[in-house]
PDB file of C-alpha atoms in Angstrom:
ATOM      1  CA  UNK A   1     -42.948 -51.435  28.949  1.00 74.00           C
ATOM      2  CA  UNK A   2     -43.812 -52.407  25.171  1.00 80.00           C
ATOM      3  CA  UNK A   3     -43.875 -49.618  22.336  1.00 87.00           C
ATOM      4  CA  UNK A   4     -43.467 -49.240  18.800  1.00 93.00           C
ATOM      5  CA  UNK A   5     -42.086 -46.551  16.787  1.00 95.00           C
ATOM      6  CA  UNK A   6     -42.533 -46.061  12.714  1.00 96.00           C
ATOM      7  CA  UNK A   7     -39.869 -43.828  12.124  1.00 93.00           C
ATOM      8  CA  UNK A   8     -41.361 -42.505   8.333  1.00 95.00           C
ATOM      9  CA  UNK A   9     -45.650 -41.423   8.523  1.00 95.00           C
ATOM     10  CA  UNK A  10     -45.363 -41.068   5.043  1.00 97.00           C
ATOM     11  CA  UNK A  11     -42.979 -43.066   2.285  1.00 98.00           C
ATOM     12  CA  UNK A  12     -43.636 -42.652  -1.301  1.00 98.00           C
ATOM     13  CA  UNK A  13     -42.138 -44.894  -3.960  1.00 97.00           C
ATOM     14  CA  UNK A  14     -42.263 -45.333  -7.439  1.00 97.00           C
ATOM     15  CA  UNK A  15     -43.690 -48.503  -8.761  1.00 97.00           C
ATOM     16  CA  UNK A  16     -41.320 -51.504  -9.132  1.00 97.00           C
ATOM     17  CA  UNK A  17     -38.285 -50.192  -7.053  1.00 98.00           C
ATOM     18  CA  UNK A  18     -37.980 -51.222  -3.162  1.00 98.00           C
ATOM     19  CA  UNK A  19     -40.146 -50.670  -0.356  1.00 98.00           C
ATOM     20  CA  UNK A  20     -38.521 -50.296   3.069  1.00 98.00           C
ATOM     21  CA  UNK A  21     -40.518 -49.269   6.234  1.00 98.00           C
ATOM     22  CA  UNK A  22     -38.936 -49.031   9.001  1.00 98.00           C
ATOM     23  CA  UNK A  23     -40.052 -50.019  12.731  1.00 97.00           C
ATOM     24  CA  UNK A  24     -38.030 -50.025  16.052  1.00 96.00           C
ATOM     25  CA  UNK A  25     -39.813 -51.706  18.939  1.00 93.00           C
ATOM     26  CA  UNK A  26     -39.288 -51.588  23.039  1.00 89.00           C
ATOM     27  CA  UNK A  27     -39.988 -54.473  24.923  1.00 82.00           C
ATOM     28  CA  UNK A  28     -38.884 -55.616  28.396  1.00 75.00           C
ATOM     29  CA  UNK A  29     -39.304 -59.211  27.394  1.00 77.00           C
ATOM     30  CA  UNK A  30     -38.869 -61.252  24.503  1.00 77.00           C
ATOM     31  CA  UNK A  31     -41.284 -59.626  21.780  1.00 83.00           C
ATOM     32  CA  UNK A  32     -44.155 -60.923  19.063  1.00 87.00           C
ATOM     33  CA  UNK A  33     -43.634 -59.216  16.078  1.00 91.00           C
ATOM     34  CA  UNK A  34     -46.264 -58.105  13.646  1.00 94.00           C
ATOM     35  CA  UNK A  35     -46.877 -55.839  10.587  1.00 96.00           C
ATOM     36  CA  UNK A  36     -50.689 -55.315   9.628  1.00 96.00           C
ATOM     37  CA  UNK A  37     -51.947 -53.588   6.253  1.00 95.00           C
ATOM     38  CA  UNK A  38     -55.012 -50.964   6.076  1.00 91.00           C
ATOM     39  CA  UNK A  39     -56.380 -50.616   2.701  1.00 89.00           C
ATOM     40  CA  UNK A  40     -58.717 -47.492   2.838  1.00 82.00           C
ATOM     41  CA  UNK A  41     -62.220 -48.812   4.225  1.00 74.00           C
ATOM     42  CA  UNK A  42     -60.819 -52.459   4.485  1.00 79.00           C
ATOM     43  CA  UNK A  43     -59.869 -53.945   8.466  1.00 81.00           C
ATOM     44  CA  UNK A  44     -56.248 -54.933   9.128  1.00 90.00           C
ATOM     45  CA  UNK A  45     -54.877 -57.387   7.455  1.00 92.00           C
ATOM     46  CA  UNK A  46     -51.521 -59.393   8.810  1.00 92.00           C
ATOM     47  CA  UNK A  47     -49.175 -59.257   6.380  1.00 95.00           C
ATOM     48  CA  UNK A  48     -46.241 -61.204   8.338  1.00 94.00           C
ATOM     49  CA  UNK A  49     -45.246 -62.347  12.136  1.00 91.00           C
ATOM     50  CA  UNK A  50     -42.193 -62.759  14.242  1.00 90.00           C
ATOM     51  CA  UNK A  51     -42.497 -65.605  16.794  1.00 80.00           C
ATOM     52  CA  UNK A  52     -39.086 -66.254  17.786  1.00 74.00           C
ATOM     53  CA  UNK A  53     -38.035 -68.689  15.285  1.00 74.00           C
ATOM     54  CA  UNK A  54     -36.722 -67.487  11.813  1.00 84.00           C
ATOM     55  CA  UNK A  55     -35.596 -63.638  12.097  1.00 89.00           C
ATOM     56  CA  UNK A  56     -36.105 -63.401   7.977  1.00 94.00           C
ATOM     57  CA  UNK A  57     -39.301 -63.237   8.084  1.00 94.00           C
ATOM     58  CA  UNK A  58     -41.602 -64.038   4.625  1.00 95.00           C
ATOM     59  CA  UNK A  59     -45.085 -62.460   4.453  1.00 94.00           C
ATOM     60  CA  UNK A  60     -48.088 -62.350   2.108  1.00 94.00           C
ATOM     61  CA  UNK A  61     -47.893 -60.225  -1.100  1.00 94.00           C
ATOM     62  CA  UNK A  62     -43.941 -60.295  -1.658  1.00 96.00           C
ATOM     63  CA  UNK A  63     -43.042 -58.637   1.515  1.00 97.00           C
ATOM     64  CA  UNK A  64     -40.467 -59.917   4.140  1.00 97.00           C
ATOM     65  CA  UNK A  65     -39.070 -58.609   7.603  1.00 97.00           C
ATOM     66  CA  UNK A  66     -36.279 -59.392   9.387  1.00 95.00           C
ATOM     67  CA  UNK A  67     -35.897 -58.997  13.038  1.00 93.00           C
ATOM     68  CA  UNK A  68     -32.683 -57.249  14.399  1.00 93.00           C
ATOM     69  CA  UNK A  69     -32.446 -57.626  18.395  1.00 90.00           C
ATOM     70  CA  UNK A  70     -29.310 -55.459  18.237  1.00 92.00           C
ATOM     71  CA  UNK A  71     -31.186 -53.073  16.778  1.00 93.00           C
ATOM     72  CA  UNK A  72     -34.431 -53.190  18.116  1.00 93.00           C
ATOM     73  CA  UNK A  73     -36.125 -53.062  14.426  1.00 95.00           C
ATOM     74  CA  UNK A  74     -38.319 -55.290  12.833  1.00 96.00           C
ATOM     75  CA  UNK A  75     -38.332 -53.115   9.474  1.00 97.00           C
ATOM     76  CA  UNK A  76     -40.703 -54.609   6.517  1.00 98.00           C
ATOM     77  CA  UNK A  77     -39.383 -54.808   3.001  1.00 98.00           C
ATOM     78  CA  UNK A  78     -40.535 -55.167  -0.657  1.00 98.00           C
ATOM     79  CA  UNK A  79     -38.031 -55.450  -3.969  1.00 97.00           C
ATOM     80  CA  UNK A  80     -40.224 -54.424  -5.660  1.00 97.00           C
ATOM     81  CA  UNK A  81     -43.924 -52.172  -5.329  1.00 97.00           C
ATOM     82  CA  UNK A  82     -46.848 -52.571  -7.065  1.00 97.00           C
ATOM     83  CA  UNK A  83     -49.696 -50.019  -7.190  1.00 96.00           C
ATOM     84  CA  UNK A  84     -52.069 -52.709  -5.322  1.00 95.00           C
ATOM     85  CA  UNK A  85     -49.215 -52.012  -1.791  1.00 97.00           C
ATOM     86  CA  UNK A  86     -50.607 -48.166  -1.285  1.00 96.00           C
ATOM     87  CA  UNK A  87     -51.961 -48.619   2.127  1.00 96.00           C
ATOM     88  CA  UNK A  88     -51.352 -47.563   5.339  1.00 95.00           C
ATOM     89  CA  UNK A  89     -48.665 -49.879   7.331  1.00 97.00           C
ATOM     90  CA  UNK A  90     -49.073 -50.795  11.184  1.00 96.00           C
ATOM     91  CA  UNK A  91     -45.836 -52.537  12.745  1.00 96.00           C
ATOM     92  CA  UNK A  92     -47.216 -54.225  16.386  1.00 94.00           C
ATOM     93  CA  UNK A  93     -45.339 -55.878  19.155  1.00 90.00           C
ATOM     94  CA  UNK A  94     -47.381 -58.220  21.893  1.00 85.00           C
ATOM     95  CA  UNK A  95     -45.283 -59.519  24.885  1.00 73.00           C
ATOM     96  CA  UNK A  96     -45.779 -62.960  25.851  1.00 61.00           C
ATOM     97  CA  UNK A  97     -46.519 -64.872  28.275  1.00 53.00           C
ATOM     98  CA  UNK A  98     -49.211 -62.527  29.005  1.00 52.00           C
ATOM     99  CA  UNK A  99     -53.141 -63.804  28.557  1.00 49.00           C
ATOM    100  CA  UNK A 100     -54.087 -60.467  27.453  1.00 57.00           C
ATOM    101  CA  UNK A 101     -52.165 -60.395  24.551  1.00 71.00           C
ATOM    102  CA  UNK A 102     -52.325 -56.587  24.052  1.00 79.00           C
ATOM    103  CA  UNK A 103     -50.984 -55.069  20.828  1.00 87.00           C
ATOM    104  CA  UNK A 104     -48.863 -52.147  20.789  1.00 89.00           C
ATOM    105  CA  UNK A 105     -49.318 -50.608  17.766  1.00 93.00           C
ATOM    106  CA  UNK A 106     -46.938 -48.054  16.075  1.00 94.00           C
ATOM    107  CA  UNK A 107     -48.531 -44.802  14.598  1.00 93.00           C
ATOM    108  CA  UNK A 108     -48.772 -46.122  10.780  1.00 95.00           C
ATOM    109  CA  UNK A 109     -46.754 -45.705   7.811  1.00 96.00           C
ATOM    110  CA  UNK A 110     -48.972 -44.371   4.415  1.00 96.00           C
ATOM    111  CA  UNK A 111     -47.104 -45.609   1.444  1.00 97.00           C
ATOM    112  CA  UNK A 112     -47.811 -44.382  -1.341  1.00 97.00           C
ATOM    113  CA  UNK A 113     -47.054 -46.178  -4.939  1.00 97.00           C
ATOM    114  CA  UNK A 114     -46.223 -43.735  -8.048  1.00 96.00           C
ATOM    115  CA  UNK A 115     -46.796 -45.265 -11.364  1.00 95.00           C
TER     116      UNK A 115
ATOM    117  CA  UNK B   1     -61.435 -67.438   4.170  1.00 76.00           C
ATOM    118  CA  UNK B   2     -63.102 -67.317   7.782  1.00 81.00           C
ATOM    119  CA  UNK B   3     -63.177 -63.231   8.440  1.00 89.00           C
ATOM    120  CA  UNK B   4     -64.197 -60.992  11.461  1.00 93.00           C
ATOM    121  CA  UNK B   5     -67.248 -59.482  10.587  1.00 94.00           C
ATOM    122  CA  UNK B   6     -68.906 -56.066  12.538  1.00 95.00           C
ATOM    123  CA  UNK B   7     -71.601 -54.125  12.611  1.00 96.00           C
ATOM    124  CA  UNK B   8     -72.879 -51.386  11.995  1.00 96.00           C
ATOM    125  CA  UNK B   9     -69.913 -50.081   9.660  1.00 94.00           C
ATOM    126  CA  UNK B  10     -70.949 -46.462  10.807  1.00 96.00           C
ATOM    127  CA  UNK B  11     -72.803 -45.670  13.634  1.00 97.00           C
ATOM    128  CA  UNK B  12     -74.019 -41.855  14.654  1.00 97.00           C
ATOM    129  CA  UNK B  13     -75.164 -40.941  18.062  1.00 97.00           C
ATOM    130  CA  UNK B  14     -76.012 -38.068  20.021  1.00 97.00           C
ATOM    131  CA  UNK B  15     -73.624 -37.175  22.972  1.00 97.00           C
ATOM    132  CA  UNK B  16     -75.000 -39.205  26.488  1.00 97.00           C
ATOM    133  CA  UNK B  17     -76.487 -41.963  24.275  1.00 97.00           C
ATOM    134  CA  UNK B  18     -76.369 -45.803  24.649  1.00 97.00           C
ATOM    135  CA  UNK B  19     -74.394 -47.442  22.222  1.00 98.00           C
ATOM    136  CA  UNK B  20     -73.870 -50.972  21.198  1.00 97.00           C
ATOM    137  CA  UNK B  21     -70.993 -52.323  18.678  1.00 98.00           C
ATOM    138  CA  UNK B  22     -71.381 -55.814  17.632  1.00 97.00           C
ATOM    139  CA  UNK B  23     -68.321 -58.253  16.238  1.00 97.00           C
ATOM    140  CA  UNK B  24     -69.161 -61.623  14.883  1.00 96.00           C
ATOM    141  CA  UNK B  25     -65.348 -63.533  15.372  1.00 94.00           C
ATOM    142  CA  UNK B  26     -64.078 -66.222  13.799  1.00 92.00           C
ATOM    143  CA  UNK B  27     -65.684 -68.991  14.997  1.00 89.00           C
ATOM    144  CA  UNK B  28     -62.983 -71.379  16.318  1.00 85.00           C
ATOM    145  CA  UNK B  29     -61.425 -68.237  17.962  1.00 88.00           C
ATOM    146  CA  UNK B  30     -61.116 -68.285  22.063  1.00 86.00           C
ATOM    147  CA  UNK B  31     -59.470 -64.686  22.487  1.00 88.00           C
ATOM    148  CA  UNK B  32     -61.573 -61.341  21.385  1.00 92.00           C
ATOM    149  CA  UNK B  33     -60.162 -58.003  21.879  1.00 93.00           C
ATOM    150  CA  UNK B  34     -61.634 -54.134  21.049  1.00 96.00           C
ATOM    151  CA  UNK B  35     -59.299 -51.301  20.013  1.00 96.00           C
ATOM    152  CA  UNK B  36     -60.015 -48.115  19.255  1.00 96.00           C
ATOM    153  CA  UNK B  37     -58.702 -45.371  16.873  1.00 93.00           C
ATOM    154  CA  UNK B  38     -59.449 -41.805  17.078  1.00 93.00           C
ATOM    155  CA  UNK B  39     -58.786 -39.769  13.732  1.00 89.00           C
ATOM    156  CA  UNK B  40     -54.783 -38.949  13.151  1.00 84.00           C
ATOM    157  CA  UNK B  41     -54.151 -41.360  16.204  1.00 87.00           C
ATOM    158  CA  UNK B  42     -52.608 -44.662  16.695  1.00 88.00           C
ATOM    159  CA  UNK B  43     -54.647 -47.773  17.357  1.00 92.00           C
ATOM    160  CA  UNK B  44     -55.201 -48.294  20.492  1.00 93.00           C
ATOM    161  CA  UNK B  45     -55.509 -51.606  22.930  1.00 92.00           C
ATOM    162  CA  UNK B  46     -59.109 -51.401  24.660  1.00 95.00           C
ATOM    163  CA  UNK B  47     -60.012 -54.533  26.003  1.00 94.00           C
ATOM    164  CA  UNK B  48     -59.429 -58.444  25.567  1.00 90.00           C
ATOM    165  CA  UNK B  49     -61.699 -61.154  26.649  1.00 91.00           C
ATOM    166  CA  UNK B  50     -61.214 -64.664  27.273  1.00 86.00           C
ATOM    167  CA  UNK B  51     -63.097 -67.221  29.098  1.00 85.00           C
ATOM    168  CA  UNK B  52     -66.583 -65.081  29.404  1.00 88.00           C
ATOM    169  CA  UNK B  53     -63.992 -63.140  31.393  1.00 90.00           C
ATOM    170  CA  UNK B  54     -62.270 -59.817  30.607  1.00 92.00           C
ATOM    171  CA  UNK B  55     -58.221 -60.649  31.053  1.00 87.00           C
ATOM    172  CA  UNK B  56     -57.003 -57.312  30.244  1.00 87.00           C
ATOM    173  CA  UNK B  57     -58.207 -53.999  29.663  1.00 91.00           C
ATOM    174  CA  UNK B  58     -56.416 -50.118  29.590  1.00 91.00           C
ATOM    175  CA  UNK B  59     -56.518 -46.935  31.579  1.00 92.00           C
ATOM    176  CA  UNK B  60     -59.513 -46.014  28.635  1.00 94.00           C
ATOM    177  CA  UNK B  61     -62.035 -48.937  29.520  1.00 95.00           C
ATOM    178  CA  UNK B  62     -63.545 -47.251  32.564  1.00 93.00           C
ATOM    179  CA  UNK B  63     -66.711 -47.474  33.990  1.00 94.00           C
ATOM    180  CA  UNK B  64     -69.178 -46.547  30.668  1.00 96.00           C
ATOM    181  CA  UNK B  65     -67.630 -49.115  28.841  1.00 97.00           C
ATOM    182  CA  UNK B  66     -68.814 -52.890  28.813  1.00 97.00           C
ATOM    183  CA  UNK B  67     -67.937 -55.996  26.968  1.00 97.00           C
ATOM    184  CA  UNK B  68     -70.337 -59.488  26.843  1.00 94.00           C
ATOM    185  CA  UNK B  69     -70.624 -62.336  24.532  1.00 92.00           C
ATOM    186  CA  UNK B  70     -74.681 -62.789  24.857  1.00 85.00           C
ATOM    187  CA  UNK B  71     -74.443 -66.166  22.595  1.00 86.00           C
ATOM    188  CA  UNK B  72     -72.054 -68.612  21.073  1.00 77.00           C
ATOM    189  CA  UNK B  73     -71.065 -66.049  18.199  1.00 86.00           C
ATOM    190  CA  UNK B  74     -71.461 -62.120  19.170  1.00 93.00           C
ATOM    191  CA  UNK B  75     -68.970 -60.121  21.292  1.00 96.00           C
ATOM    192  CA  UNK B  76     -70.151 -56.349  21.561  1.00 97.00           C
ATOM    193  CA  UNK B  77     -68.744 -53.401  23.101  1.00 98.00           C
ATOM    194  CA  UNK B  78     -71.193 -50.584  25.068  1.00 97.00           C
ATOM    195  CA  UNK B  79     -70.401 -47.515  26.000  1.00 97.00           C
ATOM    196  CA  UNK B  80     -73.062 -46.367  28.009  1.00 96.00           C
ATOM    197  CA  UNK B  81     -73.250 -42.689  27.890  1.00 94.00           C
ATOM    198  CA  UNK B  82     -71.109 -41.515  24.505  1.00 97.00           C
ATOM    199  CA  UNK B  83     -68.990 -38.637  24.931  1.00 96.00           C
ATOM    200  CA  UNK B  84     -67.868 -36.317  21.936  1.00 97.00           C
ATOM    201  CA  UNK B  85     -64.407 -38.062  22.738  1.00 96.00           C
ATOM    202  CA  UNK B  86     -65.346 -41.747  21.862  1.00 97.00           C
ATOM    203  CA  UNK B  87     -65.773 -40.095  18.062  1.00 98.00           C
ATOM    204  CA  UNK B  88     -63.239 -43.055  16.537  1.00 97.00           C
ATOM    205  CA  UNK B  89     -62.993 -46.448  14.501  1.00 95.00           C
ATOM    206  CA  UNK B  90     -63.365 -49.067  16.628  1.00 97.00           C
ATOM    207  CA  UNK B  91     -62.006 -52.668  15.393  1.00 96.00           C
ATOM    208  CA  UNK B  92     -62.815 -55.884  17.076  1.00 96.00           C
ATOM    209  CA  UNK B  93     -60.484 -58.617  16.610  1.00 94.00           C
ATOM    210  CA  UNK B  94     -60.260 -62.314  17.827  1.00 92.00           C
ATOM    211  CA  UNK B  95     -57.082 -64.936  17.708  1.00 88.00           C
ATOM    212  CA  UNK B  96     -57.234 -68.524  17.936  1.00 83.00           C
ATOM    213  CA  UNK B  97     -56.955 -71.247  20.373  1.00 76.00           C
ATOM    214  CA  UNK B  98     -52.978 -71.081  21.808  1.00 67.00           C
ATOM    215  CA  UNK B  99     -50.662 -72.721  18.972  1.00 53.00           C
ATOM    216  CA  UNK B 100     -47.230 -72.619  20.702  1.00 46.00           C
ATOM    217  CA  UNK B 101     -46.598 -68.748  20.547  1.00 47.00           C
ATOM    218  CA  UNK B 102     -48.668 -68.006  17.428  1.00 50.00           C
ATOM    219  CA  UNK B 103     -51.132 -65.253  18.711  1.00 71.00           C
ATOM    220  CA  UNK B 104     -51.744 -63.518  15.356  1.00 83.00           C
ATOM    221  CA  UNK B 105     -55.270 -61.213  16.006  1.00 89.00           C
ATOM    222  CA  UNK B 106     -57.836 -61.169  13.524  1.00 91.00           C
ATOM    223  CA  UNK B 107     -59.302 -57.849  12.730  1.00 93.00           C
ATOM    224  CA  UNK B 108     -62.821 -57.008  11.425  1.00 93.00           C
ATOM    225  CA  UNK B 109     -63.359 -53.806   9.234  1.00 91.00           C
ATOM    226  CA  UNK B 110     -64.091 -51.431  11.752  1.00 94.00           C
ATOM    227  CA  UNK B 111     -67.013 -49.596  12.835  1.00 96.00           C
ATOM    228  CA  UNK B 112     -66.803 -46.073  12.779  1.00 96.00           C
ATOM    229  CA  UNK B 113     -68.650 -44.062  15.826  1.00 98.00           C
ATOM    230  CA  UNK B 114     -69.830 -40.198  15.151  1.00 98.00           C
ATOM    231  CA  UNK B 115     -71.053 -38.973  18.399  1.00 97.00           C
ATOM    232  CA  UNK B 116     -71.994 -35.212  17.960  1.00 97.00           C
TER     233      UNK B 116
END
């Protein structure tokens, strides 16, 4: 079975010091990796994906992820935040092979930026 | 930048109502999917279509719930007889042809269902 968890629903940071949301994923196969961005009234956007190859992952917008299989996480980083990040956060796993390609999302993470 | 597009953005219907929620995907895109998310809740997988088929779909696609692509470029989700429950955002998505194991999904802005 596939699931996500975001461990924080809410992280609030001032702007221009780190970001750090963190995601732990269950998967009984080799996972996809994604995290998505929800900008109020706005779709999902993908901000960065885990295939397999590179575990340091580099995404739009400054932010990076690196995936941990030790530790189940995939959590998604920023050095530094900018008011533009407050959003809400989605971390997803897919399994593959599998022709549905069903995303598990996690619950979200609101960020919010201070100035 | 090629984008999912839906419509209507908000749609209000009266409980045991017919309704129909379009998605235009991208258009090179061979896989199209509907989630749902109800209000505090998680997103959550619906369907995913492939082929003129459906490939997948969860315990909460049952019977009142449809999917069809009528032409080259729509993909729409019915639900034929709204319950107070189906109240949510509902996001279409689509993902490109298979590119090794690159099966990013596409999301379009949501539609937002009212059913009171």
């Amino acid at each position: 079975a596939q699931s996500v968890t975001q461990l924080d629903s809410h992280v609030s940071v001032s702007e221009g010091t780190p970001v750090l949301l963190r995601c732990n994923y269950s998967s009984s196969y080799s996972p996809s990796l994604f995290w998505y961005v929800q900008h109020p009234n706005k779709g999902l956007q993908l901000l960065l994906k885990y295939t397999s190859a590179a575990t340091l992952v580099k995404g739009i917008n400054g932010f990076e992820a690196e995936f941990k299989k030790s530790e189940t996480s995939f959590h998604l980083t920023k050095p530094s935040a900018h008011m533009s990040d407050a959003a809400e956060y989605f971390c997803v796993v897919s399994v593959l092979p599998n022709t549905g390609n069903q995303f598990y999302f996690g619950t979200g993470t609101s960020l919010t930026v201070i100035p | 930048e090629p984008e999912v597009t839906q419509t209507p953005s908000h749609q209000v219907t009266q409980m045991g109502q017919e309704v129909i929620l379009r998605c235009v995907p991208i258009s090179n895109h061979l896989y199209f999917y509907w989630y749902r998310q109800i209000l505090g809740q998680k997103v959550e997988f619906l369907v995913s279509f492939y082929n003129n088929e459906i490939s997948e779909k969860s315990e909460i696609f049952d019977d009142q719930f449809s999917v069809e692509r009528p032409d080259g470029s729509n993909f729409t989700l019915k639900i034929r007889s709204t319950k107070l429950e189906d109240s949510a955002m509902y996001f279409c998505a689509s993902s490109p042809p298979a590119r090794g194991i690159s099966y990013e999904q596409y999301f379009g802005p949501g539609t937002r269902l009212t059913v009171t």
